Structures are given as structure tokens and as C-alpha cells.
Short mmCIF file of C-alpha atoms in Angstrom, two decimals:
data_model
loop_
_atom_site.label_atom_id
_atom_site.label_comp_id
_atom_site.label_asym_id
_atom_site.label_seq_id
_atom_site.Cartn_x
_atom_site.Cartn_y
_atom_site.Cartn_z
CA LEU A 584 -0.02 0.42 -0.03
CA PRO A 585 1.40 3.52 -0.88
CA LYS A 586 2.32 5.32 2.31
CA LEU A 587 0.11 8.16 3.61
CA PRO A 588 1.45 11.69 3.33
CA LYS A 589 2.59 13.12 6.62
CA LYS A 590 1.17 16.15 7.49
CA ILE A 591 2.79 18.99 9.76
CA PRO A 592 1.09 19.08 12.98
CA ARG A 593 -1.22 21.87 14.01
CA HIS A 594 0.62 23.79 16.87
CA LEU A 595 1.14 27.17 17.75
CA SER A 596 3.92 29.86 18.02
CA THR A 597 5.93 30.66 20.80
CA ASP A 598 4.11 34.09 20.46
CA GLU A 599 0.53 32.45 20.47
CA ALA A 600 1.46 29.99 22.99
CA LEU A 601 2.76 32.91 26.05
CA GLU A 602 -0.48 34.71 24.76
CA VAL A 603 -2.64 31.82 25.66
CA LEU A 604 -0.72 31.57 28.96
CA LEU A 605 -1.67 35.33 29.80
CA TRP A 606 -5.53 35.12 28.35
CA THR A 607 -6.01 32.08 30.96
CA ARG A 608 -4.47 34.09 33.74
CA ASN A 609 -6.15 36.98 33.12
CA LEU A 610 -9.48 36.03 32.04
CA ARG A 611 -12.75 36.76 34.97
CA TYR A 612 -12.92 33.82 37.14
CA ALA A 613 -15.91 33.41 39.72
CA TYR A 614 -13.86 31.47 42.19
CA GLN A 615 -10.05 31.43 43.08
CA PHE A 616 -9.35 27.83 42.88
CA GLU A 617 -11.42 27.62 38.80
CA LYS A 618 -8.28 30.46 38.25
CA THR A 619 -5.46 28.28 39.59
CA ARG A 620 -6.95 25.25 38.40
CA ALA A 621 -7.57 26.70 35.01
CA VAL A 622 -3.39 28.04 34.58
CA ALA A 623 -2.40 24.76 35.95
CA ILE A 624 -4.44 22.86 32.59
CA ILE A 625 -3.26 25.08 30.60
CA CYS A 626 0.47 24.90 31.69
CA MET A 627 0.40 20.85 31.71
CA PHE A 628 -0.55 21.08 28.22
CA ILE A 629 2.31 23.62 27.15
CA TYR A 630 5.12 22.50 29.76
CA THR A 631 4.32 18.65 29.65
CA GLY A 632 2.89 17.45 26.36
CA ILE A 633 0.76 15.45 28.29
CA ARG A 634 -2.56 14.43 26.35
CA LEU A 635 -5.98 15.31 27.31
CA GLN A 636 -7.26 11.46 28.86
CA GLU A 637 -3.90 11.58 30.44
CA LEU A 638 -4.54 14.58 32.57
CA LEU A 639 -8.04 13.34 33.38
CA ASN A 640 -6.15 10.16 34.86
CA LEU A 641 -3.88 11.82 37.22
CA GLU A 642 -3.82 11.16 40.81
CA LEU A 643 -2.43 13.10 43.69
CA ASP A 644 0.88 10.47 44.11
CA HIS A 645 1.44 10.92 40.26
CA ILE A 646 3.25 14.93 40.88
CA HIS A 647 6.39 14.86 43.13
CA LEU A 648 6.47 18.47 43.51
CA ASP A 649 10.01 17.54 45.22
CA GLU A 650 11.18 15.63 42.71
CA ARG A 651 10.28 17.69 39.78
CA MET A 652 8.65 15.05 37.99
CA ILE A 653 4.92 14.12 36.88
CA PHE A 654 4.21 9.78 36.74
CA ILE A 655 2.21 9.26 33.60
CA GLN A 656 0.49 6.30 34.65
CA SER A 657 -0.97 3.98 31.35
CA GLY A 658 -0.92 6.75 28.82
CA LYS A 659 -1.99 5.76 24.90
CA GLY A 660 -0.54 1.98 24.39
CA LYS A 661 -0.43 1.50 27.99
CA LYS A 662 2.82 2.99 28.53
CA ASP A 663 4.23 4.67 31.92
CA ARG A 664 6.57 7.68 31.29
CA LYS A 665 7.99 10.33 33.54
CA VAL A 666 8.24 14.21 32.93
CA PRO A 667 9.64 16.45 34.24
CA ILE A 668 8.29 19.27 35.44
CA ASN A 669 10.07 23.58 34.96
CA LEU A 670 10.10 25.89 37.25
CA GLU A 671 6.42 27.74 35.11
CA LEU A 672 4.63 24.35 35.94
CA TYR A 673 6.32 24.26 39.20
CA GLN A 674 4.54 27.45 40.46
CA ALA A 675 1.34 26.57 38.76
CA LEU A 676 0.72 23.36 40.43
CA GLU A 677 1.87 24.33 43.54
CA ALA A 678 -1.08 27.35 43.44
CA TYR A 679 -3.25 24.80 42.68
CA LEU A 680 -2.47 22.24 45.40
CA LYS A 681 -2.72 25.09 48.05
CA ASP A 682 -5.99 25.83 46.78
CA ARG A 683 -7.19 22.45 46.65
CA LYS A 684 -5.94 21.82 50.24
CA ARG A 685 -7.47 25.12 51.41
CA LEU A 686 -11.14 23.80 50.44
CA GLY A 687 -10.16 20.51 51.72
CA ARG A 688 -10.51 18.33 48.62
CA LYS A 689 -9.54 14.43 49.55
CA ASN A 690 -10.27 12.50 45.99
CA PRO A 691 -7.15 11.17 44.91
CA SER A 692 -7.56 12.36 41.48
CA PHE A 693 -5.45 15.45 40.95
CA PHE A 694 -7.77 17.73 39.10
CA VAL A 695 -10.80 17.39 40.70
CA SER A 696 -14.27 19.68 40.70
CA LEU A 697 -14.92 23.03 41.54
CA LYS A 698 -18.20 22.81 43.51
CA ASN A 699 -17.53 18.74 44.72
CA ASP A 700 -14.60 16.55 45.96
CA ARG A 701 -15.38 14.61 42.59
CA PRO A 702 -12.91 14.35 40.01
CA MET A 703 -12.79 17.37 37.12
CA PRO A 704 -15.14 15.77 34.29
CA TYR A 705 -13.66 16.55 30.65
CA ILE A 706 -16.58 19.12 29.99
CA THR A 707 -14.50 21.54 32.05
CA VAL A 708 -11.24 21.66 30.06
CA ARG A 709 -13.67 21.55 26.94
CA ARG A 710 -15.22 24.64 28.16
CA LEU A 711 -11.85 25.99 29.38
CA VAL A 712 -10.69 25.85 26.25
CA GLU A 713 -13.42 27.55 24.32
CA ARG A 714 -13.78 30.16 26.33
CA ILE A 715 -10.08 30.74 25.81
CA ARG A 716 -9.51 30.15 21.79
CA LYS A 717 -13.31 32.54 22.22
CA ASP A 718 -11.52 35.81 23.64
CA SER A 719 -7.59 35.24 22.33
CA GLY A 720 -9.29 34.48 18.80
CA ILE A 721 -6.14 31.61 18.49
CA HIS A 722 -7.64 28.60 17.67
CA PHE A 723 -6.42 25.67 19.47
CA THR A 724 -7.16 22.24 20.89
CA PRO A 725 -5.79 20.41 23.68
CA HIS A 726 -3.71 18.32 21.03
CA ALA A 727 -2.65 21.15 19.07
CA LEU A 728 -0.72 22.13 23.07
CA ARG A 729 1.01 18.90 22.61
CA HIS A 730 2.25 19.40 19.29
CA THR A 731 3.18 23.12 20.45
CA PHE A 732 5.03 21.46 23.30
CA ALA A 733 6.95 18.91 21.18
CA THR A 734 7.87 21.45 18.69
CA LEU A 735 8.94 24.34 21.03
CA MET A 736 11.18 21.28 22.76
CA LEU A 737 12.93 20.92 19.40
CA GLU A 738 13.29 25.03 18.41
CA GLY A 739 14.71 25.38 22.24
CA GLY A 740 17.59 22.32 21.25
CA CYS A 741 15.88 19.39 23.12
CA ASP A 742 17.57 16.10 21.85
CA ILE A 743 14.97 14.00 19.58
CA TYR A 744 15.24 10.54 21.80
CA VAL A 745 14.66 12.42 25.06
CA LEU A 746 11.65 14.21 23.43
CA SER A 747 9.67 11.00 22.19
CA LYS A 748 10.33 9.44 25.88
CA MET A 749 8.36 12.51 27.40
CA LEU A 750 6.14 12.12 24.87
CA GLY A 751 5.77 8.43 25.21
CA HIS A 752 5.95 7.41 21.49
CA SER A 753 6.89 3.81 20.92
CA GLN A 754 9.08 4.91 17.77
CA ILE A 755 11.18 7.53 17.49
CA GLN A 756 10.34 7.89 13.81
CA THR A 757 6.62 9.26 15.01
CA THR A 758 8.88 11.98 16.57
CA THR A 759 10.58 13.17 13.45
CA ILE A 760 7.52 14.75 12.30
CA TYR A 761 8.11 17.29 14.22
CA LEU A 762 10.96 17.94 12.73
CA THR A 763 9.10 19.45 9.78
CA ALA A 764 7.43 21.86 11.61
CA THR A 765 10.49 23.40 13.49
CA THR A 766 11.94 26.22 10.77
CA SER A 767 14.50 27.60 12.97
CA VAL A 768 16.14 24.46 13.75
CA MET A 769 16.09 23.86 10.12
CA LYS A 770 17.85 27.70 9.39
CA GLU A 771 20.22 27.07 11.87
CA ASN A 772 21.41 23.67 10.31
CA ILE A 773 21.35 24.97 6.84
CA ILE A 774 24.95 26.71 7.72
CA LYS A 775 26.65 23.30 8.45
CA HIS A 776 26.55 23.24 4.38
CA PRO A 777 29.95 22.51 3.68
CA LEU A 778 29.83 24.90 0.63
CA SER A 779 27.96 27.99 3.11
CA PHE A 780 31.14 29.69 3.56
CA THR A 781 33.06 28.63 0.33
CA GLU A 782 33.17 31.91 -1.96
CA ALA A 783 33.31 30.54 -5.57
CA LYS A 784 35.92 31.37 -7.97
CA PRO A 785 35.57 31.98 -11.52
CA ARG A 786 37.20 29.39 -13.89
CA ARG A 787 40.24 30.72 -15.94
CA SER A 788 39.28 31.09 -19.42
CA HIS A 789 40.88 28.50 -22.27
CA ALA A 790 40.91 30.79 -24.86
#
């Protein structure tokens, strides 16, 4: 069978990703917990590349702030993986956990509902994303934020093998699709062409 053409994954630019984070932090929320939870959710997508279902499946003991590590259990293909926590995500998760503790939430699920001690439903994330898209004018989905994470990591110089592990890919070939979207990496590497700094000299005339 002929191979299907690979399309460049839909992702946000650096400026668009920063704007999404800014809009998330500055939306008007009815409750403080609603805000800290929203920021934690969007930061999780952008800074870890986690899938939506994986985010909903997170439990309290999967988040290790002291070790700066998230344990994603039974991701796609029933594979487990670990993803490091950077400073921005650490601060967002710390603020969320502080509010969660203040409200006395005991549910083992990491993300819980606003008005009761139950796991946060899928519709909460859907409504949050729709609200940010409407107000910011930036079209994205949770999966587009996963693509954004992968693309920005490569543009920042992340090793593609390490990235494949963080994304939970079984084969590194799956990760290489993001190389087609990293134009800055291609521009930086074009100078490695052996003739880049060689000035062509005119050939002598034999006339």
C-alpha cells in the first residue's frame, strides 16, 4: 500500500503559546480555585505535552513536586512515562495544590471539580479551552498544545530521543514528524552545508 503523506502537526508559535497562557491567567473567574486550576491545566498541556485523557487520569501521587517530576501512568498504548516539571509549571501546580488543600479536597484524582470532591469532568477542560479561544482569537485544542510542546522543545534544542520519551512515543520515527515544523532548527542547521562559507572562484578561461 502507498504511504500516506505526513502533514505538519497543527501547533502554536512561541508568541501564540505565551498569549494563551496570558489569557488564561487574566480571564475573569468566579472563584480563586477556578483560576488556579485553569492555569495549572493549560500549563500542563504546554509544558509537558500531556494528552487530554492522561491529564484527566492523573492522581495526586503522580505529581512529585519535590522531585520536579510527573508520572503519567498507562498512557496511550498502556505505557508509563515520566516528564520533568519546569519552574513555570511548578509554580502553577503549587498554587493549585494550595487552593485544593484550602478547600479540603480529598479525592485521589489530581484535578477535582469546583463544587464537590469529585474528579474534574472532561467538559470542564472543553469549556475552558473554548473560552480562551473565543477571547484570545487563537484557535487551538488540547492536542494542538501537545504538538506545540514538542515543536517548541525541538526549537529550544531538546534531543529528539529525549523528547520521544517525554511524549510517550513507542518509536522515534513518530517524533520526527515534528522536525518538519521546526523552521528555526532548519535555518540554524543550513549553515552546516559544507559550501556555505566557500566563495565560488571563476574558472580560468582557456581562450
